mmCIF file of N, CA and C in Angstrom:
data_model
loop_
_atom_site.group_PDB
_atom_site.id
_atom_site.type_symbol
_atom_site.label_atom_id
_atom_site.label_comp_id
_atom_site.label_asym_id
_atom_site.label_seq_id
_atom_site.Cartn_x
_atom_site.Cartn_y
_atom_site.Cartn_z
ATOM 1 N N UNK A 1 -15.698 21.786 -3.109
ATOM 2 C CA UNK A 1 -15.294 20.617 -3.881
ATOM 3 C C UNK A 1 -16.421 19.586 -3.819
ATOM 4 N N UNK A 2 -17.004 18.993 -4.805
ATOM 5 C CA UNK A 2 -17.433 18.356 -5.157
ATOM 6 C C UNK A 2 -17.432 16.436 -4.683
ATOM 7 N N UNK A 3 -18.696 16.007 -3.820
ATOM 8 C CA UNK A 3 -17.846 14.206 -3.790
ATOM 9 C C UNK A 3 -17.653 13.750 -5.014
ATOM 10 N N UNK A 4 -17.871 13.816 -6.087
ATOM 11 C CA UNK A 4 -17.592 13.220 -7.339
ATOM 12 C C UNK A 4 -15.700 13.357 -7.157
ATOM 13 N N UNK A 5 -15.700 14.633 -7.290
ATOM 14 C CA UNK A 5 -13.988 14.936 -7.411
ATOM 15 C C UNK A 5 -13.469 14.448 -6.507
ATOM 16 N N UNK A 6 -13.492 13.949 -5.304
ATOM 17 C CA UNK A 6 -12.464 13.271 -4.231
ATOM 18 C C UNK A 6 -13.151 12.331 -4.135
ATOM 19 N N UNK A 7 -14.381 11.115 -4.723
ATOM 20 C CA UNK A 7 -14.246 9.807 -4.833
ATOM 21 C C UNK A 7 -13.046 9.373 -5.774
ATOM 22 N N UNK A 8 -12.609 9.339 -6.370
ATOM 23 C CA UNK A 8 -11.299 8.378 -6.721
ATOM 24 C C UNK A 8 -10.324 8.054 -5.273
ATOM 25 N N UNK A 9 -10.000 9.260 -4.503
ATOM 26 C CA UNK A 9 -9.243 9.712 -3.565
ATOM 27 C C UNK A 9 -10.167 8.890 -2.551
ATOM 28 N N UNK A 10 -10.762 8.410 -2.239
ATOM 29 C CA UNK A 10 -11.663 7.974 -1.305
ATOM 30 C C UNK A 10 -11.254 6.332 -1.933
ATOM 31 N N UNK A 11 -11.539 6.049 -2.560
ATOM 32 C CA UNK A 11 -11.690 4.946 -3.288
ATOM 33 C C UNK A 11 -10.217 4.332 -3.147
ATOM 34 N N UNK A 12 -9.110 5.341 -3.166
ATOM 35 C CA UNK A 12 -7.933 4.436 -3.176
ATOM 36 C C UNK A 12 -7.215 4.192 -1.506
ATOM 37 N N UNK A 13 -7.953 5.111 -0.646
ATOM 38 C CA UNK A 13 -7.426 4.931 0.281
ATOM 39 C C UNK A 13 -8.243 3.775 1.467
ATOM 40 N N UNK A 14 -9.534 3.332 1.108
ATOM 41 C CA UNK A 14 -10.444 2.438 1.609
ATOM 42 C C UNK A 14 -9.915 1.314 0.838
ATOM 43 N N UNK A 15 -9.277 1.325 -0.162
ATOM 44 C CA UNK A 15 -8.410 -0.084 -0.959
ATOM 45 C C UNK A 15 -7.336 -0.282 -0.116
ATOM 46 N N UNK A 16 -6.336 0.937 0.232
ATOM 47 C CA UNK A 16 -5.550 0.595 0.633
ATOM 48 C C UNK A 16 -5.166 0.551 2.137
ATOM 49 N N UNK A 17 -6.239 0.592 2.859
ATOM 50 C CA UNK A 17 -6.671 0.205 4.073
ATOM 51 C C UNK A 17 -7.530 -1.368 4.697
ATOM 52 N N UNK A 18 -8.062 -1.785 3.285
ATOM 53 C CA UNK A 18 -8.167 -3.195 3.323
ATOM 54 C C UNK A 18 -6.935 -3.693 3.239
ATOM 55 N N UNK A 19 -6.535 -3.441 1.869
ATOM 56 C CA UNK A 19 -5.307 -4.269 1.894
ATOM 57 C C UNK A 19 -4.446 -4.413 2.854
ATOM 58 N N UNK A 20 -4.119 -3.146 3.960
ATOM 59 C CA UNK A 20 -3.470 -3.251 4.868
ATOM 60 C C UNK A 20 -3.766 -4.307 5.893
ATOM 61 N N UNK A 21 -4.916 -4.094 5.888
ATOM 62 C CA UNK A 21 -5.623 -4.809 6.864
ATOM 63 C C UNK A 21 -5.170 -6.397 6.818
ATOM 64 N N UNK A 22 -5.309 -7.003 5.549
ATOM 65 C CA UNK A 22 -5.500 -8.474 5.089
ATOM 66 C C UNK A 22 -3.735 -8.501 5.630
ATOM 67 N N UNK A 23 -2.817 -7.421 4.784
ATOM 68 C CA UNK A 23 -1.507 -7.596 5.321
ATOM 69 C C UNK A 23 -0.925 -8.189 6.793
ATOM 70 N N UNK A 24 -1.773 -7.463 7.602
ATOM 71 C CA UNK A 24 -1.599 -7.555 9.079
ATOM 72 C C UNK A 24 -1.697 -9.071 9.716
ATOM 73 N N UNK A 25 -2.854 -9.560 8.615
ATOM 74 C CA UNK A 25 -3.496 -10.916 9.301
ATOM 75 C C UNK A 25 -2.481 -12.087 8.484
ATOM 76 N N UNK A 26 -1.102 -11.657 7.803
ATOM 77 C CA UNK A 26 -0.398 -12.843 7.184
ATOM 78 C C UNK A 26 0.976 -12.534 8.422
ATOM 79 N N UNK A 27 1.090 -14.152 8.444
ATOM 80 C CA UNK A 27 2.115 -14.345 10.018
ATOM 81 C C UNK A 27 3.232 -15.499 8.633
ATOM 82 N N UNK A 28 3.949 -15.262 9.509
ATOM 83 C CA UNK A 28 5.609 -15.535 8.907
ATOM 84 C C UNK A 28 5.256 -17.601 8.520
ATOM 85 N N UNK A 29 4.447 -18.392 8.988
ATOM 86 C CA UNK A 29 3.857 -19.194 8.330
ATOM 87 C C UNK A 29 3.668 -19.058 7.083
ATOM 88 N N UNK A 30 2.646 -18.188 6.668
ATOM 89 C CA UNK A 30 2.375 -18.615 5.925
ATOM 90 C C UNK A 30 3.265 -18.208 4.403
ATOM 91 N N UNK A 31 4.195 -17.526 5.063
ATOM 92 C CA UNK A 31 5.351 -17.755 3.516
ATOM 93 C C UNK A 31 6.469 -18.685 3.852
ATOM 94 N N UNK A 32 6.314 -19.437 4.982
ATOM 95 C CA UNK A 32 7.135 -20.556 4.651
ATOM 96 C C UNK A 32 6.394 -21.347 3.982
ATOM 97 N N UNK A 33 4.852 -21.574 4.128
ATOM 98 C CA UNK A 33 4.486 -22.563 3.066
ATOM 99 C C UNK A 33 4.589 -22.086 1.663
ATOM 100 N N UNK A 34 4.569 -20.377 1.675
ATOM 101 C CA UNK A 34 4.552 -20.175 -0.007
ATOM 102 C C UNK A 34 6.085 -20.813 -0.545
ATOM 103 N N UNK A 35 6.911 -20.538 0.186
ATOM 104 C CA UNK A 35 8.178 -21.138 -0.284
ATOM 105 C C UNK A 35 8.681 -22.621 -0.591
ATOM 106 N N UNK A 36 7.724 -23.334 0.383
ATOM 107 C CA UNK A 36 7.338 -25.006 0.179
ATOM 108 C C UNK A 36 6.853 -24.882 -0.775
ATOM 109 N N UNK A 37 5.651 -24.788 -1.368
ATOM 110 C CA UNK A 37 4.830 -24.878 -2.110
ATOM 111 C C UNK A 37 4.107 -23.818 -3.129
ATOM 112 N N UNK A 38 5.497 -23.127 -3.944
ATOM 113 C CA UNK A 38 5.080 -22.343 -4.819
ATOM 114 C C UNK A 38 3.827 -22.814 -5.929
ATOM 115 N N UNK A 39 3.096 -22.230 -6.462
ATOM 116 C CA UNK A 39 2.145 -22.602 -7.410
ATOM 117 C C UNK A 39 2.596 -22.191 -8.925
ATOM 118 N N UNK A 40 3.339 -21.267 -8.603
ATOM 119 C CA UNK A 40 3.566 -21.031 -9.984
ATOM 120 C C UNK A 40 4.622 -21.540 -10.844
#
């Protein structure tokens, strides 16, 4: 197999290992302020 063919597959799981990441670092603060202070 080819890296061409399992970069997408690479690509979504290094996304979704940041994202996890950033997840980890939000503490129950900071959606009480989203709830104070919606923006939208």
């Amino acid at each position: 197999m080819s890296f061409v063919a399992i970069l997408p597959t690479l690509l979504f799981i290094a996304l979704g290992l940041v994202m996890f990441g950033l997840g980890l670092s939000l503490t129950v603060g900071d959606f009480a302020r989203l709830a104070q202070h919606p923006r939208a």
